[in-house]
């Protein structure tokens, strides 16, 4: 039997036993498989590229998970949340946690009076411009400002916003915020211009120092004091200079008593340490706190006659508009979200990136539905091509099949010969398709010759990734389908009569 199989395989390859009319048909079938496989890989590559790049852009404006207060205003401004006793660093899936806040504002170029040249924005306060990966990637003009431990009045705006207001770098911008029901005018400086291609999102957002927004919102309490030595230099008087705009201030000078007295006197002849705690209440009867109490450590050195301070940051360090959480594994976002809900409680709103941008993610999912349709169609085309090629081979080798049957070869062995031969042709097609797709992906990523209208697709070039595992899985599944499909035309060999086949003129 081994000899018969060897003879059969040699006869398939031997040109003397063939009129070679099948050669162009087989070649066309292989080219069809090459094109089909390359289309499948390119479709998956483009769909994955779209998802990854647009997802990364959306993450620039947010994060995998956001934590905010449930009580927010209608204009999407964030309410302050208290971070005291909120520990979320234990999860190994977390890469980083960033504080932020949103604040609505109306901006215009300074010294411009026309009411038609104003723009409404939602400022996003961030902790550090230099550390923000989004600004490093999408900043197209200007430089990122340094904080230097001071509140910074520099802002970053989108190119679309700058075009509307005819703004240029280093222009002074008149900005109107609403705080405690009253408008507040501030002059800001345009330090940079960014562009992501997501025009609807770009036109809504500007970036500003988080501490600046905290100051505008009057979040937290920062105790400020002045001191002076009395005329005989035997005592020191310390006065708290804070004033509450929305309530009443009480102080604890280290004796665990809350008093309205903002002054303390102590001896200048010996070292002293005071732990001053300030409380801001909206109502003294009910003791309703407006802000987190601030603690200031005051140290006096009798030898040097100097007063120093510790913990000067203020209680606003425990307040922010929300937290942005970045994960190592995006697919675990819902699991992490459930764990955070159990830790934070019902007064916090915890949402994932796909919940924040449902329309765009629905569009991305629709793209992948098209991928599945194209995948099925291309596999069907490959099956038809190779089945036709195998049928042509069988018809061409009819006389050979009759001779082999006369020699006693089994139908199963005969079918294996043609299926194996078809599998080799299919392998050539799949290999060629993968090489062609790989070349196109590499060239596109290098020179970006395929362009897109950014206003419609959010990207200016066709994105192509190479998800290795997905492509290997698709290759394997498609090859198995095509290979199994070739068993159907091979059945014809078992139906051929040896006598008729040998007498055949083909």
Short mmCIF file of C-alpha atoms in Angstrom, two decimals:
data_model
loop_
_atom_site.label_atom_id
_atom_site.label_comp_id
_atom_site.label_asym_id
_atom_site.label_seq_id
_atom_site.Cartn_x
_atom_site.Cartn_y
_atom_site.Cartn_z
CA UNK A 1 0.00 0.00 0.00
CA UNK A 2 2.86 2.40 0.75
CA UNK A 3 4.15 1.77 -2.76
CA UNK A 4 0.75 2.60 -4.23
CA UNK A 5 0.57 5.85 -2.30
CA UNK A 6 4.06 6.78 -3.44
CA UNK A 7 3.14 6.08 -7.07
CA UNK A 8 -0.04 8.12 -6.72
CA UNK A 9 1.79 11.17 -5.30
CA UNK A 10 4.42 10.96 -8.06
CA UNK A 11 1.70 10.77 -10.68
CA UNK A 12 0.07 13.92 -9.27
CA UNK A 13 3.34 15.78 -9.72
CA UNK A 14 4.36 14.20 -13.04
CA UNK A 15 3.64 16.44 -16.01
CA UNK A 16 3.63 13.49 -18.43
CA UNK A 17 0.41 12.23 -16.90
CA UNK A 18 -1.31 15.61 -17.25
CA UNK A 19 -2.31 18.05 -19.95
CA UNK A 20 -1.64 20.80 -17.37
CA UNK A 21 -4.94 22.61 -18.02
CA UNK A 22 -5.39 22.69 -14.21
CA UNK A 23 -2.22 24.73 -13.58
CA UNK A 24 -3.68 28.24 -14.18
CA UNK A 25 -6.88 27.30 -12.33
CA UNK A 26 -4.91 26.11 -9.29
CA UNK A 27 -2.73 29.23 -9.43
CA UNK A 28 -5.79 31.50 -9.50
CA UNK A 29 -7.27 29.57 -6.57
CA UNK A 30 -4.08 30.00 -4.54
CA UNK A 31 -4.02 33.72 -5.34
CA UNK A 32 -7.63 33.92 -4.18
CA UNK A 33 -6.64 32.32 -0.87
CA UNK A 34 -3.67 34.71 -0.56
CA UNK A 35 -5.92 37.73 -1.03
CA UNK A 36 -8.62 36.33 1.25
CA UNK A 37 -6.21 35.62 4.10
CA UNK A 38 -4.51 39.00 3.73
CA UNK A 39 -7.91 40.76 3.80
CA UNK A 40 -8.84 38.88 6.99
CA UNK A 41 -5.58 39.81 8.72
CA UNK A 42 -5.74 43.45 7.56
CA UNK A 43 -9.36 43.73 8.74
CA UNK A 44 -8.47 42.44 12.20
CA UNK A 45 -5.38 44.65 12.24
CA UNK A 46 -7.32 47.81 11.35
CA UNK A 47 -10.17 47.07 13.76
CA UNK A 48 -7.73 46.43 16.59
CA UNK A 49 -5.78 49.58 15.68
CA UNK A 50 -8.96 51.67 15.72
CA UNK A 51 -9.99 50.30 19.09
CA UNK A 52 -6.58 50.77 20.69
CA UNK A 53 -5.88 54.28 19.38
CA UNK A 54 -9.33 55.71 20.06
CA UNK A 55 -9.42 54.00 23.43
CA UNK A 56 -6.06 55.58 24.26
CA UNK A 57 -7.36 58.99 23.24
CA UNK A 58 -10.43 58.58 25.44
CA UNK A 59 -8.20 57.47 28.30
CA UNK A 60 -6.34 60.74 27.84
CA UNK A 61 -9.45 62.58 28.98
CA UNK A 62 -10.27 60.05 31.66
CA UNK A 63 -9.00 56.69 32.87
CA UNK A 64 -9.97 53.04 33.09
CA UNK A 65 -12.03 53.81 36.21
CA UNK A 66 -13.17 57.13 37.67
CA UNK A 67 -14.37 57.75 41.22
CA UNK A 68 -16.50 60.85 41.87
CA UNK A 69 -19.13 62.09 44.27
CA UNK A 70 -22.72 61.05 43.52
CA UNK A 71 -23.78 64.64 44.14
CA UNK A 72 -22.73 66.66 41.11
CA UNK A 73 -24.05 69.79 39.46
CA UNK A 74 -25.82 69.73 36.10
CA UNK A 75 -22.88 71.37 34.31
CA UNK A 76 -20.65 68.34 35.01
CA UNK A 77 -18.61 70.09 37.69
CA UNK A 78 -17.25 67.73 40.30
CA UNK A 79 -18.12 68.04 43.98
CA UNK A 80 -15.29 67.56 46.52
CA UNK A 81 -14.64 64.09 47.87
CA UNK A 82 -12.75 63.33 51.07
CA UNK A 83 -9.80 60.98 50.62
CA UNK A 84 -9.12 60.49 54.32
CA UNK A 85 -9.14 56.83 55.29
CA UNK A 86 -9.65 55.75 51.67
CA UNK A 87 -6.97 53.17 50.90
CA UNK A 88 -7.08 51.69 47.39
CA UNK A 89 -3.38 50.97 46.85
CA UNK A 90 -3.57 47.30 47.80
CA UNK A 91 -4.81 46.07 44.42
CA UNK A 92 -1.91 44.75 42.33
CA UNK A 93 -3.78 45.50 39.10
CA UNK A 94 -3.55 49.27 39.68
CA UNK A 95 -0.80 51.12 37.78
CA UNK A 96 -1.45 54.64 39.04
CA UNK A 97 -4.03 56.82 40.79
CA UNK A 98 -4.39 60.48 39.86
CA UNK A 99 -6.48 63.22 41.46
CA UNK A 100 -8.52 65.58 39.28
CA UNK A 101 -11.43 68.02 39.29
CA UNK A 102 -13.76 69.57 36.72
CA UNK A 103 -14.83 73.22 36.71
CA UNK A 104 -16.98 75.03 34.14
CA UNK A 105 -15.84 78.41 32.86
CA UNK A 106 -16.37 81.00 30.15
CA UNK A 107 -13.21 82.27 28.44
CA UNK A 108 -12.29 85.05 26.02
CA UNK A 109 -9.14 86.79 24.90
CA UNK A 110 -8.24 89.51 27.40
CA UNK A 111 -9.22 93.07 26.39
CA UNK A 112 -11.74 91.77 23.87
CA UNK A 113 -15.25 93.04 24.48
CA UNK A 114 -17.28 91.34 21.74
CA UNK A 115 -19.81 88.95 23.27
CA UNK A 116 -19.63 86.76 20.18
CA UNK A 117 -16.04 85.80 20.90
CA UNK A 118 -16.49 83.82 24.08
CA UNK A 119 -16.40 80.08 24.60
CA UNK A 120 -17.70 77.78 27.31
CA UNK A 121 -15.26 75.14 28.56
CA UNK A 122 -14.94 72.43 31.13
CA UNK A 123 -11.54 72.82 32.77
CA UNK A 124 -9.92 69.66 34.03
CA UNK A 125 -7.58 70.20 36.95
CA UNK A 126 -4.60 67.84 36.95
CA UNK A 127 -1.90 67.25 39.54
CA UNK A 128 1.15 67.69 37.34
CA UNK A 129 1.50 68.80 33.72
CA UNK A 130 4.93 67.24 33.27
CA UNK A 131 3.82 63.84 34.53
CA UNK A 132 0.69 63.76 32.34
CA UNK A 133 1.26 61.31 29.45
CA UNK A 134 -1.69 62.69 27.52
CA UNK A 135 -0.26 66.21 27.29
CA UNK A 136 3.17 64.88 26.33
CA UNK A 137 1.64 62.93 23.45
CA UNK A 138 -0.93 65.36 22.05
CA UNK A 139 0.69 68.74 22.75
CA UNK A 140 1.29 70.30 19.31
CA UNK A 141 2.53 73.72 20.37
CA UNK A 142 3.99 75.34 23.50
CA UNK A 143 5.64 73.73 26.51
CA UNK A 144 4.33 72.08 29.63
CA UNK A 145 4.62 74.40 32.65
CA UNK A 146 6.48 73.60 35.85
CA UNK A 147 4.63 73.76 39.15
CA UNK A 148 7.51 74.53 41.55
CA UNK A 149 5.14 74.00 44.51
CA UNK A 150 3.13 77.08 43.55
CA UNK A 151 -0.38 77.46 42.19
CA UNK A 152 0.02 77.82 38.42
CA UNK A 153 -2.21 80.02 36.24
CA UNK A 154 -1.13 78.40 32.94
CA UNK A 155 -3.75 76.55 30.89
CA UNK A 156 -3.64 74.13 27.96
CA UNK A 157 -6.40 74.50 25.35
CA UNK A 158 -7.29 72.58 22.20
CA UNK A 159 -6.45 73.87 18.74
CA UNK A 160 -10.15 74.00 17.90
CA UNK A 161 -10.83 76.33 20.86
CA UNK A 162 -7.84 78.51 20.00
CA UNK A 163 -9.02 78.85 16.41
CA UNK A 164 -12.49 79.93 17.53
CA UNK A 165 -11.12 82.65 19.80
CA UNK A 166 -8.04 83.53 17.69
CA UNK A 167 -5.77 82.67 20.62
CA UNK A 168 -1.99 82.37 20.37
CA UNK A 169 0.62 81.06 22.77
CA UNK A 170 1.24 83.25 25.83
CA UNK A 171 -2.00 85.20 25.26
CA UNK A 172 -3.78 86.35 28.41
CA UNK A 173 -7.24 84.82 28.75
CA UNK A 174 -10.08 86.36 30.74
CA UNK A 175 -11.86 83.53 32.53
CA UNK A 176 -15.12 83.60 34.47
CA UNK A 177 -15.77 80.91 37.09
CA UNK A 178 -18.84 80.48 39.28
CA UNK A 179 -18.00 79.89 42.94
CA UNK A 180 -20.49 79.95 45.83
CA UNK A 181 -23.08 81.33 43.42
CA UNK A 182 -20.95 84.33 42.47
CA UNK A 183 -18.90 84.94 39.30
CA UNK A 184 -15.13 85.15 39.72
CA UNK A 185 -12.92 86.65 37.07
CA UNK A 186 -9.38 85.36 36.68
CA UNK A 187 -6.66 86.08 34.12
CA UNK A 188 -4.93 82.96 32.83
CA UNK A 189 -2.08 82.41 30.37
CA UNK A 190 -2.22 80.08 27.36
CA UNK A 191 0.87 77.90 27.76
CA UNK A 192 0.16 75.12 25.27
CA UNK A 193 -2.13 73.85 22.53
CA UNK A 194 -3.18 70.22 22.10
CA UNK A 195 -5.08 68.20 19.49
CA UNK A 196 -6.33 64.61 19.64
CA UNK A 197 -8.65 64.48 16.61
CA UNK A 198 -11.70 63.84 18.80
CA UNK A 199 -13.15 67.23 17.92
CA UNK A 200 -16.31 66.91 20.00
CA UNK A 201 -14.19 66.15 23.06
CA UNK A 202 -11.40 68.61 22.23
CA UNK A 203 -13.82 71.53 22.00
CA UNK A 204 -15.14 70.84 25.51
CA UNK A 205 -11.96 70.48 27.56
CA UNK A 206 -9.13 72.66 28.78
CA UNK A 207 -6.42 71.69 31.29
CA UNK A 208 -5.40 73.63 34.37
CA UNK A 209 -3.57 73.18 37.67
CA UNK A 210 -5.67 71.16 40.14
CA UNK A 211 -4.57 73.42 43.02
CA UNK A 212 -5.87 76.42 41.10
CA UNK A 213 -9.36 74.88 40.91
CA UNK A 214 -9.25 73.98 44.60
CA UNK A 215 -8.47 77.60 45.37
CA UNK A 216 -11.31 78.86 43.16
CA UNK A 217 -13.74 76.42 44.80
CA UNK A 218 -12.54 77.24 48.35
CA UNK A 219 -11.95 73.57 49.02
CA UNK A 220 -10.22 72.83 52.28
CA UNK A 221 -8.84 75.14 54.95
CA UNK A 222 -5.27 76.44 55.11
CA UNK A 223 -4.39 78.16 58.37
CA UNK A 224 -2.32 81.32 58.03
CA UNK A 225 -0.75 83.12 60.97
CA UNK A 226 1.29 86.20 61.91
CA UNK A 227 3.35 86.64 65.04
CA UNK A 228 5.17 89.44 66.86
CA UNK A 229 7.21 89.84 70.01
CA UNK A 230 5.75 92.10 72.68
CA UNK A 231 7.59 95.31 73.65
CA UNK A 232 9.58 93.66 76.45
CA UNK A 233 10.34 90.56 74.27
CA UNK A 234 9.16 88.23 77.04
CA UNK A 235 6.07 86.99 75.25
CA UNK A 236 5.04 86.17 71.70
CA UNK A 237 1.58 86.77 70.27
CA UNK A 238 0.33 84.60 67.38
CA UNK A 239 -2.75 85.65 65.38
CA UNK A 240 -4.67 83.55 62.84
CA UNK A 241 -5.45 85.73 59.82
CA UNK A 242 -8.03 83.45 58.17
CA UNK A 243 -11.56 84.70 57.60
CA UNK A 244 -14.54 82.52 56.66
CA UNK A 245 -16.75 83.72 53.82
CA UNK A 246 -19.46 81.12 54.33
CA UNK A 247 -19.46 80.37 58.06
CA UNK A 248 -17.55 80.61 61.31
CA UNK A 249 -14.03 79.69 62.37
CA UNK A 250 -13.15 78.02 65.66
CA UNK A 251 -9.69 77.09 66.92
CA UNK A 252 -8.15 74.46 69.13
CA UNK A 253 -4.82 75.75 70.55
CA UNK A 254 -3.78 72.35 71.88
CA UNK A 255 -6.11 72.09 74.87
CA UNK A 256 -8.89 70.21 72.98
CA UNK A 257 -11.26 73.16 73.31
CA UNK A 258 -12.87 74.87 70.31
CA UNK A 259 -12.85 78.65 70.82
CA UNK A 260 -13.46 81.63 68.58
CA UNK A 261 -10.34 83.37 69.91
CA UNK A 262 -7.85 83.57 67.03
CA UNK A 263 -4.97 84.68 69.25
CA UNK A 264 -2.53 82.90 71.54
CA UNK A 265 0.22 84.33 73.79
CA UNK A 266 3.16 82.28 75.16
CA UNK A 267 6.52 82.87 76.77
CA UNK A 268 9.52 83.76 74.61
CA UNK A 269 12.02 82.46 77.16
CA UNK A 270 11.60 78.74 76.48
CA UNK A 271 11.06 76.43 73.52
CA UNK A 272 7.45 75.79 72.65
CA UNK A 273 5.41 73.65 70.24
CA UNK A 274 1.77 74.39 69.46
CA UNK A 275 -0.63 72.13 67.59
CA UNK A 276 -3.20 74.53 66.16
CA UNK A 277 -6.37 73.04 64.63
CA UNK A 278 -8.81 75.21 62.68
CA UNK A 279 -12.49 74.34 62.13
CA UNK A 280 -14.90 76.00 59.69
CA UNK A 281 -18.58 75.61 60.55
CA UNK A 282 -21.68 76.71 58.68
CA UNK A 283 -23.71 76.66 61.91
CA UNK A 284 -22.22 76.94 65.40
CA UNK A 285 -25.25 75.36 67.08
CA UNK A 286 -25.19 72.16 65.04
CA UNK A 287 -21.42 72.17 64.40
CA UNK A 288 -21.85 71.48 60.67
CA UNK A 289 -18.36 71.43 59.17
CA UNK A 290 -17.88 73.14 55.80
CA UNK A 291 -14.35 71.87 55.25
CA UNK A 292 -11.95 69.31 56.63
CA UNK A 293 -10.24 70.82 59.72
CA UNK A 294 -6.64 71.94 59.14
CA UNK A 295 -3.78 71.25 61.55
CA UNK A 296 -0.74 73.54 61.74
CA UNK A 297 2.31 72.70 63.85
CA UNK A 298 4.01 75.84 65.26
CA UNK A 299 7.50 75.48 66.75
CA UNK A 300 9.40 78.21 68.60
CA UNK A 301 13.13 78.15 69.36
CA UNK A 302 14.01 80.37 72.33
CA UNK A 303 17.70 80.25 71.50
CA UNK A 304 17.33 81.42 67.88
CA UNK A 305 14.19 83.50 68.49
CA UNK A 306 12.63 81.92 65.39
CA UNK A 307 9.19 80.40 64.73
CA UNK A 308 8.91 77.57 62.16
CA UNK A 309 5.88 75.77 60.74
CA UNK A 310 5.09 72.18 59.80
CA UNK A 311 2.16 70.69 57.88
CA UNK A 312 1.56 73.94 55.99
CA UNK A 313 -0.16 72.31 53.00
CA UNK A 314 -3.69 72.75 54.35
CA UNK A 315 -6.59 70.31 54.45
CA UNK A 316 -7.26 70.70 50.72
CA UNK A 317 -4.62 67.98 50.24
CA UNK A 318 -7.34 65.51 51.30
CA UNK A 319 -9.92 66.90 48.86
CA UNK A 320 -10.30 66.51 45.11
CA UNK A 321 -13.05 66.26 42.51
CA UNK A 322 -12.34 62.61 41.79
CA UNK A 323 -9.80 59.87 41.29
CA UNK A 324 -8.61 58.41 38.00
CA UNK A 325 -7.42 54.81 38.22
CA UNK A 326 -5.28 53.19 35.54
CA UNK A 327 -5.15 49.39 35.40
CA UNK A 328 -2.52 46.94 34.20
CA UNK A 329 -5.24 44.76 32.64
CA UNK A 330 -8.13 46.66 31.00
CA UNK A 331 -10.29 43.53 30.93
CA UNK A 332 -10.40 43.43 34.74
CA UNK A 333 -11.99 46.88 35.05
CA UNK A 334 -15.43 45.58 36.05
CA UNK A 335 -13.96 43.33 38.76
CA UNK A 336 -11.90 46.21 40.18
CA UNK A 337 -14.97 48.44 40.01
CA UNK A 338 -16.98 46.05 42.18
CA UNK A 339 -14.18 45.90 44.76
CA UNK A 340 -13.97 49.70 44.87
CA UNK A 341 -17.73 50.00 45.35
CA UNK A 342 -17.52 47.79 48.44
CA UNK A 343 -14.73 50.00 49.85
CA UNK A 344 -16.11 53.47 49.06
CA UNK A 345 -19.83 53.11 49.65
CA UNK A 346 -22.99 54.41 47.93
CA UNK A 347 -22.11 58.11 48.15
CA UNK A 348 -19.47 57.65 45.46
CA UNK A 349 -20.04 57.22 41.74
CA UNK A 350 -17.64 54.65 40.26
CA UNK A 351 -17.68 54.26 36.47
CA UNK A 352 -15.51 52.64 33.79
CA UNK A 353 -14.23 54.27 30.61
CA UNK A 354 -16.76 52.48 28.39
CA UNK A 355 -19.61 53.69 30.61
CA UNK A 356 -18.37 57.27 30.32
CA UNK A 357 -18.19 57.16 26.49
CA UNK A 358 -20.94 54.72 25.58
CA UNK A 359 -21.58 56.07 22.06
CA UNK A 360 -17.96 55.82 20.92
CA UNK A 361 -17.49 52.35 22.42
CA UNK A 362 -20.72 51.20 20.76
CA UNK A 363 -19.26 52.41 17.45
CA UNK A 364 -16.03 50.51 18.11
CA UNK A 365 -17.98 47.32 18.87
CA UNK A 366 -19.88 47.79 15.60
CA UNK A 367 -16.54 47.81 13.77
CA UNK A 368 -15.74 44.39 15.20
CA UNK A 369 -19.12 43.07 14.08
CA UNK A 370 -18.04 43.94 10.52
CA UNK A 371 -14.81 42.01 11.16
CA UNK A 372 -16.80 38.86 11.92
CA UNK A 373 -18.83 39.26 8.72
CA UNK A 374 -15.70 39.75 6.60
CA UNK A 375 -14.05 36.78 8.33
CA UNK A 376 -16.93 34.46 7.42
CA UNK A 377 -17.09 35.74 3.84
CA UNK A 378 -13.34 35.40 3.23
CA UNK A 379 -13.27 31.87 4.68
CA UNK A 380 -16.19 30.97 2.38
CA UNK A 381 -14.28 32.39 -0.61
CA UNK A 382 -11.17 30.40 0.33
CA UNK A 383 -13.24 27.21 0.73
CA UNK A 384 -14.84 27.68 -2.70
CA UNK A 385 -11.49 28.47 -4.36
CA UNK A 386 -9.71 25.43 -2.98
CA UNK A 387 -12.68 23.13 -3.53
CA UNK A 388 -12.80 24.20 -7.17
CA UNK A 389 -9.05 23.68 -7.51
CA UNK A 390 -9.33 20.20 -6.01
CA UNK A 391 -12.26 19.30 -8.28
CA UNK A 392 -10.24 20.36 -11.31
CA UNK A 393 -7.32 18.21 -10.14
CA UNK A 394 -9.62 15.23 -9.66
CA UNK A 395 -11.14 15.66 -13.12
CA UNK A 396 -7.67 16.01 -14.65
CA UNK A 397 -6.39 12.89 -12.87
CA UNK A 398 -9.45 10.72 -13.64
CA UNK A 399 -7.43 8.19 -15.68
CA UNK A 400 -4.79 8.02 -12.94
CA UNK A 401 -7.52 7.38 -10.37
CA UNK A 402 -8.86 4.51 -12.51
CA UNK A 403 -5.39 2.93 -12.81
CA UNK A 404 -4.79 3.18 -9.07
CA UNK A 405 -8.16 1.64 -8.32
CA UNK A 406 -7.38 -1.18 -10.73
CA UNK A 407 -4.15 -1.75 -8.78
CA UNK A 408 -6.24 -2.12 -5.62
CA UNK A 409 -5.78 1.19 -3.78
CA UNK A 410 -8.45 1.90 -1.20
CA UNK A 411 -10.86 4.81 -1.52
CA UNK A 412 -9.76 6.25 1.84
CA UNK A 413 -6.12 6.23 0.76
CA UNK A 414 -7.02 7.85 -2.53
CA UNK A 415 -8.98 10.57 -0.76
CA UNK A 416 -6.06 11.21 1.61
CA UNK A 417 -3.78 11.80 -1.39
CA UNK A 418 -5.97 14.54 -2.82
CA UNK A 419 -6.76 16.09 0.59
CA UNK A 420 -3.03 16.19 1.42
CA UNK A 421 -2.26 17.72 -1.96
CA UNK A 422 -5.00 20.30 -1.44
CA UNK A 423 -3.69 21.00 2.06
CA UNK A 424 -0.24 21.78 0.64
CA UNK A 425 -1.77 24.21 -1.87
CA UNK A 426 -3.82 25.76 0.95
CA UNK A 427 -0.67 26.18 3.09
CA UNK A 428 1.02 28.06 0.26
CA UNK A 429 -1.98 30.36 0.02
CA UNK A 430 -2.10 31.02 3.78
CA UNK A 431 1.64 31.64 3.95
CA UNK A 432 1.48 34.08 1.06
CA UNK A 433 -1.52 35.86 2.61
CA UNK A 434 0.28 36.33 5.92
CA UNK A 435 3.42 37.65 4.21
CA UNK A 436 1.42 40.10 2.07
CA UNK A 437 -0.56 41.38 5.08
CA UNK A 438 2.61 41.73 7.15
CA UNK A 439 4.28 43.81 4.42
CA UNK A 440 1.26 46.15 4.13
CA UNK A 441 1.03 46.59 7.93
CA UNK A 442 4.75 47.35 8.21
CA UNK A 443 4.74 49.85 5.33
CA UNK A 444 1.62 51.61 6.65
CA UNK A 445 3.09 51.98 10.12
CA UNK A 446 6.32 53.35 8.68
CA UNK A 447 5.14 55.83 6.04
CA UNK A 448 1.36 56.06 6.76
CA UNK A 449 0.34 56.13 3.08
CA UNK A 450 -3.33 55.35 3.84
CA UNK A 451 -5.01 58.54 5.08
CA UNK A 452 -8.40 59.20 6.71
CA UNK A 453 -10.61 62.29 7.17
CA UNK A 454 -9.99 62.98 10.85
CA UNK A 455 -13.30 64.78 11.38
CA UNK A 456 -15.18 61.55 10.58
CA UNK A 457 -12.90 58.83 11.97
CA UNK A 458 -11.08 60.67 14.80
CA UNK A 459 -7.76 59.59 13.20
CA UNK A 460 -5.82 61.02 10.25
CA UNK A 461 -4.25 57.72 9.14
CA UNK A 462 -5.44 54.12 9.01
CA UNK A 463 -4.22 52.47 12.23
CA UNK A 464 -2.76 48.98 11.92
CA UNK A 465 -1.77 46.83 14.87
CA UNK A 466 -0.55 43.25 14.79
CA UNK A 467 -2.38 41.31 17.54
CA UNK A 468 -0.26 38.17 17.26
CA UNK A 469 -2.46 35.80 19.28
CA UNK A 470 -5.66 36.86 17.50
CA UNK A 471 -4.07 36.49 14.06
CA UNK A 472 -2.64 33.06 14.90
CA UNK A 473 -6.05 31.93 16.15
CA UNK A 474 -7.79 33.23 13.00
CA UNK A 475 -5.20 31.51 10.78
CA UNK A 476 -5.71 28.22 12.58
CA UNK A 477 -9.51 28.39 12.52
CA UNK A 478 -9.68 29.46 8.87
CA UNK A 479 -7.18 26.78 7.80
CA UNK A 480 -9.13 24.04 9.62
CA UNK A 481 -12.40 25.12 8.01
CA UNK A 482 -10.86 25.17 4.53
CA UNK A 483 -9.02 21.89 5.06
CA UNK A 484 -12.10 20.08 6.34
CA UNK A 485 -14.17 21.49 3.49
CA UNK A 486 -11.87 19.76 0.98
CA UNK A 487 -13.10 16.37 2.17
CA UNK A 488 -16.33 16.96 0.23
CA UNK A 489 -14.86 17.14 -3.31
CA UNK A 490 -12.48 14.27 -2.45
CA UNK A 491 -15.51 12.00 -2.01
CA UNK A 492 -15.92 12.11 -5.78
CA UNK A 493 -12.82 9.91 -6.15
CA UNK A 494 -14.61 7.03 -4.43
CA UNK A 495 -17.49 7.29 -6.94
CA UNK A 496 -15.30 7.00 -10.03
CA UNK A 497 -15.51 3.63 -11.86
CA UNK A 498 -12.04 2.22 -12.73
CA UNK A 499 -13.15 0.95 -16.18
CA UNK A 500 -14.79 4.25 -17.21
CA UNK A 501 -11.89 6.21 -15.82
CA UNK A 502 -9.25 4.22 -17.75
CA UNK A 503 -11.26 4.59 -20.98
CA UNK A 504 -11.72 8.31 -20.31
CA UNK A 505 -10.22 10.71 -22.84
CA UNK A 506 -9.38 13.33 -20.17
#
